[in-house]
Coordinates of C-alpha atoms in Angstrom, one line a residue:
M136 CA 10.2 -35.2 -20.9
S137 CA 11.9 -38.8 -20.1
L138 CA 11.8 -40.3 -17.0
R139 CA 14.9 -38.9 -15.4
S140 CA 14.3 -35.2 -16.2
L141 CA 11.5 -35.8 -14.7
L142 CA 12.8 -37.4 -11.8
N143 CA 15.3 -34.9 -11.7
H144 CA 12.8 -32.1 -11.9
C145 CA 11.1 -33.9 -8.9
I146 CA 14.4 -33.8 -6.9
R147 CA 14.7 -29.6 -7.3
M148 CA 11.2 -28.8 -6.7
L149 CA 11.7 -30.9 -3.3
A150 CA 15.3 -28.9 -2.8
V151 CA 13.5 -25.7 -3.1
L152 CA 9.9 -27.1 -1.1
L153 CA 12.6 -28.2 1.6
I154 CA 14.7 -24.4 1.6
S155 CA 12.3 -22.1 1.6
A156 CA 9.7 -24.3 4.8
T157 CA 13.7 -24.3 7.0
P158 CA 13.2 -21.4 9.8
A159 CA 15.8 -18.9 9.4
T160 CA 18.8 -19.8 12.4
A161 CA 19.7 -16.4 12.6
A162 CA 18.8 -13.5 13.3
P163 CA 18.9 -10.9 10.8
Q164 CA 22.3 -9.7 9.9
S165 CA 21.9 -6.1 10.1
V166 CA 21.0 -4.3 13.5
L167 CA 19.1 -1.1 12.8
P168 CA 19.2 2.0 15.0
F169 CA 15.7 2.3 16.6
D170 CA 15.3 6.6 17.3
T171 CA 12.4 9.1 17.3
D172 CA 11.8 8.7 13.4
T173 CA 11.6 4.7 13.3
W174 CA 8.8 4.2 15.4
H175 CA 6.5 6.5 12.8
T176 CA 7.9 5.2 9.9
L177 CA 7.3 1.1 11.8
K178 CA 3.5 2.7 12.5
Q179 CA 3.1 4.6 8.9
S180 CA 4.2 1.8 6.2
P181 CA 2.6 -1.6 7.3
Q182 CA 0.8 -2.7 4.6
R183 CA 0.5 -6.4 6.5
P184 CA -0.1 -6.6 10.7
L185 CA 3.2 -5.6 12.7
V186 CA 4.1 -7.1 15.7
V187 CA 7.3 -5.2 18.2
V188 CA 8.3 -6.8 20.3
F189 CA 10.3 -4.3 22.6
S190 CA 12.6 -6.5 24.7
T191 CA 16.0 -6.2 27.0
T192 CA 19.0 -8.0 26.8
D193 CA 18.2 -9.2 30.9
C194 CA 14.6 -9.5 30.6
T195 CA 14.0 -13.4 31.5
H196 CA 11.1 -13.4 29.7
C197 CA 10.8 -11.8 26.4
P198 CA 12.5 -14.6 25.1
R199 CA 8.9 -16.8 25.7
V200 CA 7.1 -13.8 23.9
I201 CA 9.2 -13.3 21.3
D202 CA 9.0 -16.7 20.2
E203 CA 5.4 -16.6 20.8
M204 CA 4.8 -13.8 18.4
A205 CA 7.1 -15.4 16.1
A206 CA 4.7 -18.3 15.6
A207 CA 1.8 -16.9 15.4
V208 CA 3.1 -15.0 13.0
R209 CA 4.4 -17.4 10.7
T210 CA 1.1 -20.0 11.0
A211 CA -1.4 -16.8 10.7
R212 CA -3.5 -17.0 8.0
V213 CA -2.7 -13.7 6.8
K214 CA 1.1 -12.4 6.1
A215 CA 2.2 -10.7 9.4
R216 CA 5.8 -9.4 9.7
L217 CA 7.9 -9.4 13.8
V218 CA 10.0 -6.7 14.9
V219 CA 12.2 -6.9 17.4
V220 CA 13.4 -3.7 19.7
V221 CA 17.0 -4.6 21.9
M222 CA 16.5 -1.4 24.3
D223 CA 19.8 -2.1 26.0
G224 CA 21.0 -3.6 22.7
A225 CA 23.9 -1.3 21.7
G226 CA 27.1 -2.2 20.7
Q227 CA 25.9 -6.0 21.6
E228 CA 24.8 -6.3 17.7
N229 CA 27.1 -9.3 17.8
A230 CA 25.6 -10.8 20.4
L231 CA 22.4 -10.0 19.3
R232 CA 22.8 -11.3 15.4
K233 CA 23.1 -14.7 16.7
N234 CA 20.1 -14.5 19.8
P235 CA 18.1 -17.4 18.3
H236 CA 14.6 -15.7 19.9
Y237 CA 15.2 -13.6 17.2
R238 CA 15.7 -15.8 13.8
D239 CA 12.4 -14.8 13.0
A240 CA 12.3 -11.7 13.4
R241 CA 11.4 -9.6 10.1
A242 CA 13.6 -6.5 11.0
L243 CA 15.9 -6.2 14.8
Y244 CA 16.3 -2.6 16.5
V245 CA 18.4 -1.4 19.4
F246 CA 17.3 1.4 21.2
A247 CA 19.4 4.6 19.4
G248 CA 19.7 7.5 21.9
D249 CA 17.2 8.8 25.0
D250 CA 15.5 5.5 26.6
M251 CA 12.5 7.2 28.3
A252 CA 12.0 9.8 25.0
L253 CA 12.4 6.7 22.8
R254 CA 9.9 4.8 25.1
H255 CA 7.4 8.2 24.8
T256 CA 7.3 8.3 21.6
V257 CA 5.8 4.7 21.5
N258 CA 3.4 5.2 23.5
P259 CA 3.1 7.9 26.9
E260 CA 1.7 5.0 29.1
W261 CA 4.8 2.9 28.8
R262 CA 7.0 2.8 31.9
G263 CA 9.3 0.2 30.5
L264 CA 8.3 -2.8 31.3
T265 CA 9.6 -5.3 29.3
P266 CA 8.7 -7.4 27.2
Y267 CA 6.2 -5.0 25.6
V268 CA 3.7 -5.8 22.6
A269 CA 2.5 -3.3 19.8
L270 CA 0.3 -5.4 17.3
L271 CA -0.1 -2.6 14.4
P272 CA -2.8 -3.3 12.5
V273 CA -2.8 -2.4 8.8
K274 CA -5.3 1.0 10.0
G275 CA -6.3 1.8 13.4
E276 CA -4.6 1.9 15.7
A277 CA -1.8 0.6 17.5
R278 CA -2.8 -1.8 20.8
F279 CA 0.1 -2.5 23.2
H280 CA 0.2 -5.2 26.2
A281 CA 3.0 -5.5 29.0
G282 CA 4.3 -9.4 29.0
S283 CA 2.7 -11.7 26.7
P284 CA -0.6 -10.4 24.9
P285 CA -4.2 -12.4 25.4
A286 CA -4.8 -14.9 23.3
A287 CA -7.6 -13.7 21.7
A288 CA -6.1 -10.6 21.3
V289 CA -3.4 -12.2 19.1
R290 CA -6.2 -14.4 16.8
E291 CA -8.0 -11.3 16.6
F292 CA -5.2 -9.4 15.7
L293 CA -3.8 -11.5 12.8
K294 CA -7.9 -12.7 11.7
P295 CA -8.0 -12.2 8.0

């Protein structure tokens, strides 16, 4: 291999590494409906840990919690996923896709149906406070937190 081709190869590899290491700057391109079946599907599909943050557009603490959970998932030693559900986001899909707080979400949902029924499907004890965080392990039951989960709970959840 010539020095020139070796240099070109190194430059291409560096470009690939930089692109893959750069965080996304926009939320997922599609906003999906969150209906009564969605929660059951999410609960039954985790091949890896799943963090679900329920939010509203007027929640002042939600962006910080979403960012905290995104950082925890990003730096975890296990491959975990982050999903965000915007309870009052129906009809605001364009704005949601542009929101930088959702950029690390694997999927972005909006409630599609009766809010109370959907909250009851997720957790009958949930009274609608946001942010509401569900930590779904690969095996076992979901753990719910109103507000930011304690750091120890997140560490335990994301440990290999």
